[in-house]
Every structure is written in structure tokens, then in C-alpha cells.
Amino acid sequence: MSKFKKKANTSQDIPTSALPDIIFMLLFFFMVTTVLREVTINVKQRIPEATQLRKLERKSLVSYLYVGEPKKTDQWGSEPRIQANDVFIEPKDVVLWVSQEKDKLNEVERDQITIALKVDKDAKRGLISDIELQLRKANARKLLYSTIQEVPQ
Amino acid sequence: MARNKGRKNPEINSSSMADIAFLLLIFFLVTTTIANDKGLLIPLPPDPDQMEDIDIKIPERNLFKIQINSADKMLVEGEPFTADTKEIKQMIKDFVNNNGRDPLSSDNPKKAIVSLKTDRGTTQAKFIEVLDNVQAAYYEMYADRAGVTNKQWRKIIDNLKEPDNKRLYDIGRGVKDGEVEFPMNISIAEPTKIGG
């Protein structure tokens, strides 16, 4: 029996001195990848899923429009609305908004502006096509429907 | 130096360092929204006010018509379509690659047009689902021509600054004398107002 009772002389502690370093590494990763949200989104956003996603290379050329049912339905009603920056706009205001967004870009890059439409699943095509028509008028002709990657079943 | 005699090595207790780092980590975890800049990219046609009103006659055989009504029900080539939307992909591939064999299908890829028409009451979800499958059909055909996978193809066309990518892009679209032999002709028509 005494054979089995013999204990090894080594310490059984797991060295934890590297733990802060590991945590710091995670911390730096999140600090670097974080994009603090600039606008508060006031519309419902259930983004549809798709498989054929394209990635935008130049983020500085992208401007976002959010479309969906307002979160505060008692104040804004339940019809889907368009949100640009922090305000609700009407389809006819899109041209003005695009020109403001274009002014933020370099002169040579202005025609490359991409509009990312973040549209709620339940929004209707009628409203979206009104926006598309205004975008055509504003000569912002690269359009991205934001979607998330569909997980294959 | 004599003053230090008998004292222990001064050390800062760093055992709580991990806790501090954890706090910061959790803060950033909570505030992070990983930017989602992915989606279906489509080019829009020019301003309708500046386009000349030319009545172009497109032969019926070169049009692949998909219609969606306000109840999200589909008509494909005039027939009610109740199967899985994914089956549209193969139908479009057959239609585009017909090259005049079937007299009811397209003449050649260059003339083939996929027309997508919705109602004002169609939901965006349904529209995205159909558009996704239409684009999938085209991307897969391009990828086959360029000898890559669909995923690689989409990566290639997202980064056309690389000369190698540009070359594959031209192969996939069949560029000949500056003309594209295999264009992605997806026409998104203005919605009807029937079932608003």
C-alpha cells in the first residue's frame, strides 16, 4: 500500500502570473475592434438573412439609412420610417441627405458613395423603392441592402 | 544604502491586476458592436428624369420574369411558384445558359435579363430572399467560368484593385473587346400599387 501513498514532491498550483497578460490581450483586441456607435437607432432592426454577401472595402464611403417601424410607436406611429443620422426623414429629403453625405467626402470620391440600407424584415417594398428612386435622382447609385449571413442548415 | 538594510524588497501587490483588466474587458465587451458592413450589393440605374425615353422591345424569350405580390406569393414566368425559393437558382442558370437551344428560353447570356417585380406591399424579407437567389445564380455561373468557388469569386470582385483579381473578373464576365459577354442583367422594376 505504501507504494501508492507516495506523493510526488511537485507543486500542484497552476501558475496564474500570466493571467493579467492574457486578459490584457483580450482587452486590447476588443478595444481595437470596437466601433462606438454614433447614432442611436430609433427604428426596429431585424435584419434579413442572405447567403450572397458582399463586403464593403472602403468604410469611409458608406452612409447608412435605417428603415423600420419606430421603436416609440405611441409617438411616431407604427408605419415604417426612414432614419438618417438622428432624425426621421421623408423619402423626398433623401436627395438633400445624400448631398450632405457627399460633401463629407473628397471631391474625387463623391460618385463612389455607397448607401447601406439597413431595412427591417417587415418593411414594405413601396417605401424602399421610393428611397431607391430618390437615390437615383441624387446620383448615389451604389446600394447595399444590409443582411446577415444565413447559417446553412 | 544602509537605510535599506533589514527591509524586504518593495513590491506592488499585483494580484488584483487581473480583476482590473477584467472590468475593462467587460466594459468593452458590452459596448462593442462589431460593425456589420455586409449585404447584397446592387447598382442602381441612372436618374429616370435624365434618361431618354426609348422604347426598347425585349423579346419575351429573353426575359425571365419573377413577380411577387403583396402577400409574398410569387409568379415565375407567369406561373404560380410555390416551391422552395432556392429552386429559382437552377431555373435562372438554365435560362441564362440556354444559348438559343430552347426556343422559349434566352438567346444568349448577353441578352438574357432577369426581371424582378414586386408590389408596394411586398415585404423586404421576401424581396431579399429572392434577390439573394438570383444573385447566387449569377455568382455561381461567374465562379464556374473563372474556375473558383462562389465565395472566392465574391471576394475577388470586392477587391478589384489587384491585377490578378481584375484578370479573373474579366474572365468570369467574358470581356471581349471591351464588351461584357456575360453581364449580370438583373432588372428591379418599380413596384406595382395593386395590393398596397
Tab-separated table of C-alpha atoms in Angstrom:
chain	number	residue	atom	x	y	z
A	1	MET	CA	0.000	0.000	0.000
A	2	SER	CA	2.716	2.343	0.883
A	3	LYS	CA	3.671	2.286	-2.714
A	4	PHE	CA	0.557	4.190	-3.698
A	5	LYS	CA	0.592	6.659	-0.859
A	6	LYS	CA	3.761	8.128	-2.076
A	7	LYS	CA	3.202	11.675	-3.087
A	8	ALA	CA	5.082	13.488	-5.736
A	9	ASN	CA	7.082	16.359	-4.489
A	10	THR	CA	5.986	18.761	-7.176
A	11	SER	CA	3.732	21.692	-6.557
A	12	GLN	CA	0.204	21.346	-7.870
A	13	ASP	CA	-0.543	25.055	-8.320
A	14	ILE	CA	-1.334	26.322	-11.747
A	15	PRO	CA	0.791	29.380	-12.285
A	16	THR	CA	-1.559	32.339	-12.670
A	17	SER	CA	1.010	35.035	-13.059
A	18	ALA	CA	0.322	35.233	-16.809
A	19	LEU	CA	-3.420	35.685	-16.308
A	20	PRO	CA	-3.371	39.500	-16.367
A	21	ASP	CA	-1.421	39.393	-19.604
A	22	ILE	CA	-3.967	37.118	-21.226
A	23	ILE	CA	-6.816	39.323	-20.079
A	24	PHE	CA	-4.994	42.393	-21.334
A	25	MET	CA	-4.591	40.786	-24.716
A	26	LEU	CA	-8.325	40.155	-24.909
A	27	LEU	CA	-8.904	43.691	-23.731
A	28	PHE	CA	-6.730	45.178	-26.441
A	29	PHE	CA	-8.461	43.055	-29.056
A	30	PHE	CA	-11.842	44.433	-28.073
A	31	MET	CA	-10.514	47.973	-27.754
A	32	VAL	CA	-9.174	47.830	-31.275
A	33	THR	CA	-12.242	46.249	-32.876
A	34	THR	CA	-14.755	48.411	-31.049
A	35	VAL	CA	-16.617	50.969	-33.053
A	36	LEU	CA	-18.579	53.146	-30.731
A	37	ARG	CA	-21.994	53.693	-32.138
A	38	GLU	CA	-22.504	57.220	-33.354
A	39	VAL	CA	-26.239	57.256	-33.744
A	40	THR	CA	-28.992	55.897	-31.595
A	41	ILE	CA	-31.211	53.785	-33.755
A	42	ASN	CA	-34.835	54.621	-33.224
A	43	VAL	CA	-36.339	52.057	-35.545
A	44	LYS	CA	-36.725	48.332	-35.198
A	45	GLN	CA	-33.939	46.478	-36.911
A	46	ARG	CA	-34.487	42.828	-37.643
A	47	ILE	CA	-32.036	42.453	-40.476
A	48	PRO	CA	-32.928	39.760	-43.034
A	49	GLU	CA	-30.605	36.879	-43.778
A	50	ALA	CA	-28.973	36.125	-47.099
A	51	THR	CA	-26.179	33.980	-48.452
A	52	GLN	CA	-24.559	36.023	-51.214
A	53	LEU	CA	-22.990	38.698	-49.069
A	54	ARG	CA	-20.530	41.221	-50.378
A	55	LYS	CA	-18.169	43.082	-48.149
A	56	LEU	CA	-17.547	46.775	-48.446
A	57	GLU	CA	-13.903	47.605	-48.642
A	58	ARG	CA	-13.936	51.334	-48.055
A	59	LYS	CA	-15.879	52.163	-44.960
A	60	SER	CA	-15.385	55.885	-45.325
A	61	LEU	CA	-17.518	55.823	-48.467
A	62	VAL	CA	-20.514	54.250	-46.760
A	63	SER	CA	-23.500	56.144	-45.412
A	64	TYR	CA	-26.284	54.448	-43.542
A	65	LEU	CA	-30.034	54.757	-43.723
A	66	TYR	CA	-32.152	52.871	-41.231
A	67	VAL	CA	-35.652	51.841	-42.178
A	68	GLY	CA	-38.193	50.178	-39.960
A	69	GLU	CA	-41.075	50.609	-37.583
A	70	PRO	CA	-40.273	53.275	-34.954
A	71	LYS	CA	-39.485	51.934	-31.516
A	72	LYS	CA	-41.664	54.547	-29.874
A	73	THR	CA	-44.873	53.729	-31.673
A	74	ASP	CA	-47.026	55.987	-29.499
A	75	GLN	CA	-45.003	58.977	-30.575
A	76	TRP	CA	-44.169	58.184	-34.182
A	77	GLY	CA	-46.814	55.696	-35.262
A	78	SER	CA	-46.259	52.176	-36.476
A	79	GLU	CA	-45.633	52.893	-40.153
A	80	PRO	CA	-42.003	52.183	-41.110
A	81	ARG	CA	-39.917	55.351	-41.179
A	82	ILE	CA	-36.534	56.308	-42.557
A	83	GLN	CA	-33.888	57.348	-40.100
A	84	ALA	CA	-30.840	59.273	-41.243
A	85	ASN	CA	-28.308	60.220	-38.584
A	86	ASP	CA	-30.552	61.017	-35.636
A	87	VAL	CA	-33.740	62.165	-37.272
A	88	PHE	CA	-36.610	60.693	-39.200
A	89	ILE	CA	-36.777	61.906	-42.776
A	90	GLU	CA	-39.247	61.598	-45.604
A	91	PRO	CA	-38.292	59.960	-48.927
A	92	LYS	CA	-38.132	63.360	-50.612
A	93	ASP	CA	-35.460	64.508	-48.152
A	94	VAL	CA	-33.131	61.709	-49.218
A	95	VAL	CA	-31.653	63.781	-52.044
A	96	LEU	CA	-30.645	66.505	-49.618
A	97	TRP	CA	-29.247	63.987	-47.171
A	98	VAL	CA	-27.168	62.343	-49.903
A	99	SER	CA	-25.686	65.662	-50.948
A	100	GLN	CA	-24.785	66.389	-47.337
A	101	GLU	CA	-23.125	62.999	-47.079
A	102	LYS	CA	-21.292	63.576	-50.332
A	103	ASP	CA	-19.965	66.884	-49.040
A	104	LYS	CA	-18.164	64.991	-46.299
A	105	LEU	CA	-16.147	63.053	-48.861
A	106	ASN	CA	-13.220	64.007	-51.002
A	107	GLU	CA	-14.220	65.572	-54.266
A	108	VAL	CA	-12.766	62.759	-56.340
A	109	GLU	CA	-14.586	60.086	-54.394
A	110	ARG	CA	-18.031	61.614	-54.329
A	111	ASP	CA	-19.532	59.484	-57.068
A	112	GLN	CA	-18.316	56.324	-55.343
A	113	ILE	CA	-20.542	56.864	-52.323
A	114	THR	CA	-22.308	53.706	-51.187
A	115	ILE	CA	-25.589	53.806	-49.358
A	116	ALA	CA	-26.167	50.972	-46.935
A	117	LEU	CA	-29.846	50.438	-46.326
A	118	LYS	CA	-30.495	48.727	-43.035
A	119	VAL	CA	-34.026	47.621	-43.553
A	120	ASP	CA	-36.267	45.808	-41.135
A	121	LYS	CA	-37.665	42.498	-42.390
A	122	ASP	CA	-41.240	43.710	-42.246
A	123	ALA	CA	-40.717	46.985	-44.059
A	124	LYS	CA	-42.571	47.158	-47.330
A	125	ARG	CA	-41.033	47.416	-50.771
A	126	GLY	CA	-43.059	50.527	-51.543
A	127	LEU	CA	-41.088	52.676	-49.126
A	128	ILE	CA	-37.774	51.134	-50.144
A	129	SER	CA	-38.431	51.766	-53.811
A	130	ASP	CA	-39.256	55.404	-53.007
A	131	ILE	CA	-35.831	55.670	-51.399
A	132	GLU	CA	-34.223	53.969	-54.390
A	133	LEU	CA	-35.838	56.450	-56.755
A	134	GLN	CA	-34.508	59.370	-54.710
A	135	LEU	CA	-31.051	57.812	-54.608
A	136	ARG	CA	-31.108	57.568	-58.383
A	137	LYS	CA	-32.039	61.231	-58.548
A	138	ALA	CA	-29.208	62.071	-56.171
A	139	ASN	CA	-26.798	60.043	-58.295
A	140	ALA	CA	-25.813	57.752	-55.443
A	141	ARG	CA	-26.076	54.554	-57.369
A	142	LYS	CA	-24.240	52.018	-55.286
A	143	LEU	CA	-26.701	50.441	-52.943
A	144	LEU	CA	-26.179	47.808	-50.296
A	145	TYR	CA	-29.028	46.038	-48.573
A	146	SER	CA	-27.547	45.132	-45.224
A	147	THR	CA	-28.071	41.480	-44.446
A	148	ILE	CA	-26.555	38.954	-42.137
A	149	GLN	CA	-25.011	35.684	-43.177
A	150	GLU	CA	-27.530	32.897	-43.338
A	151	VAL	CA	-26.369	29.843	-41.470
A	152	PRO	CA	-26.730	26.807	-43.719
A	153	GLN	CA	-28.935	24.121	-42.245
B	1	MET	CA	22.315	52.163	1.297
B	2	ALA	CA	22.475	51.319	4.888
B	3	ARG	CA	18.923	52.525	5.287
B	4	ASN	CA	17.592	49.707	3.188
B	5	LYS	CA	19.070	47.159	5.453
B	6	GLY	CA	16.633	44.825	7.043
B	7	ARG	CA	13.797	45.837	4.690
B	8	LYS	CA	12.091	43.500	2.316
B	9	ASN	CA	12.102	44.090	-1.393
B	10	PRO	CA	9.451	46.724	-2.083
B	11	GLU	CA	6.812	45.107	-4.252
B	12	ILE	CA	3.499	46.326	-5.503
B	13	ASN	CA	0.792	43.787	-4.955
B	14	SER	CA	-0.366	42.964	-8.448
B	15	SER	CA	-2.813	40.211	-7.719
B	16	SER	CA	-5.766	42.491	-8.408
B	17	MET	CA	-4.386	43.453	-11.799
B	18	ALA	CA	-6.378	40.667	-13.435
B	19	ASP	CA	-9.557	41.963	-11.820
B	20	ILE	CA	-8.962	45.462	-13.101
B	21	ALA	CA	-8.289	44.123	-16.568
B	22	PHE	CA	-11.443	42.020	-16.357
B	23	LEU	CA	-13.507	45.080	-15.513
B	24	LEU	CA	-12.156	46.950	-18.517
B	25	LEU	CA	-12.643	43.892	-20.690
B	26	ILE	CA	-16.271	43.542	-19.680
B	27	PHE	CA	-16.866	47.216	-20.359
B	28	PHE	CA	-15.588	46.879	-23.890
B	29	LEU	CA	-17.419	43.608	-24.431
B	30	VAL	CA	-20.678	45.282	-23.540
B	31	THR	CA	-20.179	48.423	-25.590
B	32	THR	CA	-18.826	46.659	-28.663
B	33	THR	CA	-20.976	46.373	-31.737
B	34	ILE	CA	-18.981	44.610	-34.347
B	35	ALA	CA	-19.627	46.607	-37.476
B	36	ASN	CA	-21.735	44.798	-39.993
B	37	ASP	CA	-20.867	46.118	-43.411
B	38	LYS	CA	-22.052	43.161	-45.372
B	39	GLY	CA	-25.041	42.741	-47.575
B	40	LEU	CA	-26.380	42.441	-51.069
B	41	LEU	CA	-24.793	44.992	-53.349
B	42	ILE	CA	-26.766	46.241	-56.308
B	43	PRO	CA	-26.103	49.041	-58.761
B	44	LEU	CA	-28.990	51.404	-59.357
B	45	PRO	CA	-29.931	52.648	-62.824
B	46	PRO	CA	-29.435	56.351	-63.614
B	47	ASP	CA	-31.861	59.124	-62.767
B	48	PRO	CA	-35.136	58.408	-64.613
B	49	ASP	CA	-35.610	62.114	-65.400
B	50	GLN	CA	-32.405	62.237	-67.364
B	51	MET	CA	-32.854	59.004	-69.222
B	52	GLU	CA	-34.145	59.262	-72.724
B	53	ASP	CA	-37.434	57.580	-73.185
B	54	ILE	CA	-36.584	54.904	-75.672
B	55	ASP	CA	-38.986	52.081	-76.066
B	56	ILE	CA	-36.784	49.057	-76.288
B	57	LYS	CA	-38.518	45.909	-77.333
B	58	ILE	CA	-37.124	42.961	-75.479
B	59	PRO	CA	-38.261	39.643	-76.896
B	60	GLU	CA	-40.291	37.641	-74.435
B	61	ARG	CA	-37.862	34.740	-74.592
B	62	ASN	CA	-35.026	36.869	-73.220
B	63	LEU	CA	-36.934	37.848	-70.108
B	64	PHE	CA	-37.084	35.733	-67.003
B	65	LYS	CA	-39.932	37.264	-65.066
B	66	ILE	CA	-40.298	36.974	-61.337
B	67	GLN	CA	-43.256	38.736	-59.770
B	68	ILE	CA	-44.082	38.940	-56.087
B	69	ASN	CA	-47.406	40.215	-54.842
B	70	SER	CA	-48.296	41.918	-51.586
B	71	ALA	CA	-48.957	38.582	-49.893
B	72	ASP	CA	-45.386	37.485	-50.730
B	73	LYS	CA	-46.669	34.959	-53.273
B	74	MET	CA	-44.622	34.505	-56.408
B	75	LEU	CA	-45.221	34.204	-60.110
B	76	VAL	CA	-42.284	32.881	-62.095
B	77	GLU	CA	-42.572	33.157	-65.865
B	78	GLY	CA	-46.311	33.690	-65.401
B	79	GLU	CA	-46.832	30.506	-63.405
B	80	PRO	CA	-47.553	30.393	-59.681
B	81	PHE	CA	-44.437	29.307	-57.875
B	82	THR	CA	-44.835	27.517	-54.576
B	83	ALA	CA	-41.616	25.505	-54.368
B	84	ASP	CA	-38.613	26.485	-52.301
B	85	THR	CA	-37.166	29.815	-53.458
B	86	LYS	CA	-33.776	28.143	-53.795
B	87	GLU	CA	-35.031	26.339	-56.882
B	88	ILE	CA	-35.117	29.630	-58.755
B	89	LYS	CA	-31.332	29.473	-58.830
B	90	GLN	CA	-31.229	26.455	-61.117
B	91	MET	CA	-34.043	27.842	-63.273
B	92	ILE	CA	-32.084	31.041	-63.848
B	93	LYS	CA	-28.916	29.150	-64.657
B	94	ASP	CA	-30.757	27.080	-67.248
B	95	PHE	CA	-32.373	30.208	-68.630
B	96	VAL	CA	-29.157	32.217	-68.955
B	97	ASN	CA	-27.090	29.363	-70.338
B	98	ASN	CA	-29.703	28.386	-72.889
B	99	ASN	CA	-27.832	29.912	-75.865
B	100	GLY	CA	-30.820	29.531	-78.169
B	101	ARG	CA	-31.379	25.806	-77.723
B	102	ASP	CA	-34.858	26.038	-76.251
B	103	PRO	CA	-36.919	28.438	-78.392
B	104	LEU	CA	-38.775	29.624	-75.304
B	105	SER	CA	-35.640	30.453	-73.324
B	106	SER	CA	-32.925	33.064	-73.826
B	107	ASP	CA	-30.843	33.684	-76.967
B	108	ASN	CA	-27.566	34.113	-75.133
B	109	PRO	CA	-26.291	35.276	-71.735
B	110	LYS	CA	-25.703	38.771	-73.029
B	111	LYS	CA	-29.335	39.288	-73.937
B	112	ALA	CA	-30.840	37.395	-71.018
B	113	ILE	CA	-32.499	39.594	-68.421
B	114	VAL	CA	-33.868	38.564	-65.081
B	115	SER	CA	-36.728	40.862	-64.236
B	116	LEU	CA	-37.787	41.180	-60.637
B	117	LYS	CA	-41.032	42.962	-59.990
B	118	THR	CA	-42.627	43.426	-56.613
B	119	ASP	CA	-45.691	45.070	-55.224
B	120	ARG	CA	-45.547	48.022	-52.867
B	121	GLY	CA	-46.807	45.705	-50.167
B	122	THR	CA	-44.173	43.013	-50.611
B	123	THR	CA	-42.021	42.675	-47.523
B	124	GLN	CA	-38.332	43.395	-47.718
B	125	ALA	CA	-37.598	39.944	-46.280
B	126	LYS	CA	-39.198	38.183	-49.250
B	127	PHE	CA	-37.538	40.531	-51.694
B	128	ILE	CA	-34.110	39.902	-50.163
B	129	GLU	CA	-34.724	36.155	-50.243
B	130	VAL	CA	-35.473	36.211	-53.963
B	131	LEU	CA	-32.746	38.698	-54.864
B	132	ASP	CA	-30.276	36.585	-52.914
B	133	ASN	CA	-31.101	33.545	-55.024
B	134	VAL	CA	-30.966	35.475	-58.283
B	135	GLN	CA	-27.554	36.862	-57.397
B	136	ALA	CA	-26.424	33.424	-56.246
B	137	ALA	CA	-27.244	32.026	-59.687
B	138	TYR	CA	-25.126	34.660	-61.387
B	139	TYR	CA	-22.229	34.490	-58.914
B	140	GLU	CA	-22.102	30.719	-59.280
B	141	MET	CA	-22.051	30.937	-63.063
B	142	TYR	CA	-19.274	33.520	-62.942
B	143	ALA	CA	-17.317	31.470	-60.439
B	144	ASP	CA	-17.573	28.410	-62.673
B	145	ARG	CA	-16.261	30.372	-65.629
B	146	ALA	CA	-13.356	31.750	-63.634
B	147	GLY	CA	-12.630	28.368	-62.030
B	148	VAL	CA	-13.095	29.470	-58.445
B	149	THR	CA	-15.745	28.903	-55.811
B	150	ASN	CA	-18.648	31.259	-55.298
B	151	LYS	CA	-17.142	32.535	-52.052
B	152	GLN	CA	-13.780	33.185	-53.681
B	153	TRP	CA	-15.493	34.941	-56.566
B	154	ARG	CA	-17.274	37.356	-54.263
B	155	LYS	CA	-14.004	38.068	-52.508
B	156	ILE	CA	-12.342	38.716	-55.851
B	157	ILE	CA	-14.936	41.217	-57.033
B	158	ASP	CA	-14.828	43.031	-53.724
B	159	ASN	CA	-11.193	43.809	-54.299
B	160	LEU	CA	-10.624	44.648	-57.937
B	161	LYS	CA	-7.532	46.753	-57.362
B	162	GLU	CA	-5.344	43.664	-57.508
B	163	PRO	CA	-4.406	42.982	-61.134
B	164	ASP	CA	-4.849	39.247	-60.622
B	165	ASN	CA	-8.385	39.731	-59.392
B	166	LYS	CA	-9.166	42.040	-62.269
B	167	ARG	CA	-7.991	39.397	-64.699
B	168	LEU	CA	-10.222	36.728	-63.174
B	169	TYR	CA	-13.089	39.215	-63.084
B	170	ASP	CA	-12.754	39.765	-66.820
B	171	ILE	CA	-12.614	36.018	-67.461
B	172	GLY	CA	-15.731	35.436	-65.405
B	173	ARG	CA	-17.702	38.118	-67.178
B	174	GLY	CA	-16.311	37.137	-70.578
B	175	VAL	CA	-14.913	40.538	-71.512
B	176	LYS	CA	-14.209	40.617	-75.219
B	177	ASP	CA	-13.038	43.813	-76.975
B	178	GLY	CA	-14.230	45.875	-74.051
B	179	GLU	CA	-17.683	44.345	-74.125
B	180	VAL	CA	-19.086	42.120	-71.456
B	181	GLU	CA	-20.405	38.889	-72.906
B	182	PHE	CA	-21.899	37.702	-69.651
B	183	PRO	CA	-23.415	40.673	-67.859
B	184	MET	CA	-25.433	40.434	-64.684
B	185	ASN	CA	-28.719	41.662	-66.042
B	186	ILE	CA	-30.965	41.939	-63.052
B	187	SER	CA	-33.743	44.431	-63.543
B	188	ILE	CA	-35.624	45.547	-60.488
B	189	ALA	CA	-38.807	47.151	-61.715
B	190	GLU	CA	-40.749	49.792	-59.906
B	191	PRO	CA	-43.358	48.195	-57.646
B	192	THR	CA	-46.984	47.977	-58.623
B	193	LYS	CA	-49.618	49.562	-56.431
B	194	ILE	CA	-52.262	46.882	-56.541
B	195	GLY	CA	-52.106	45.384	-53.113
B	196	GLY	CA	-50.649	48.396	-51.266
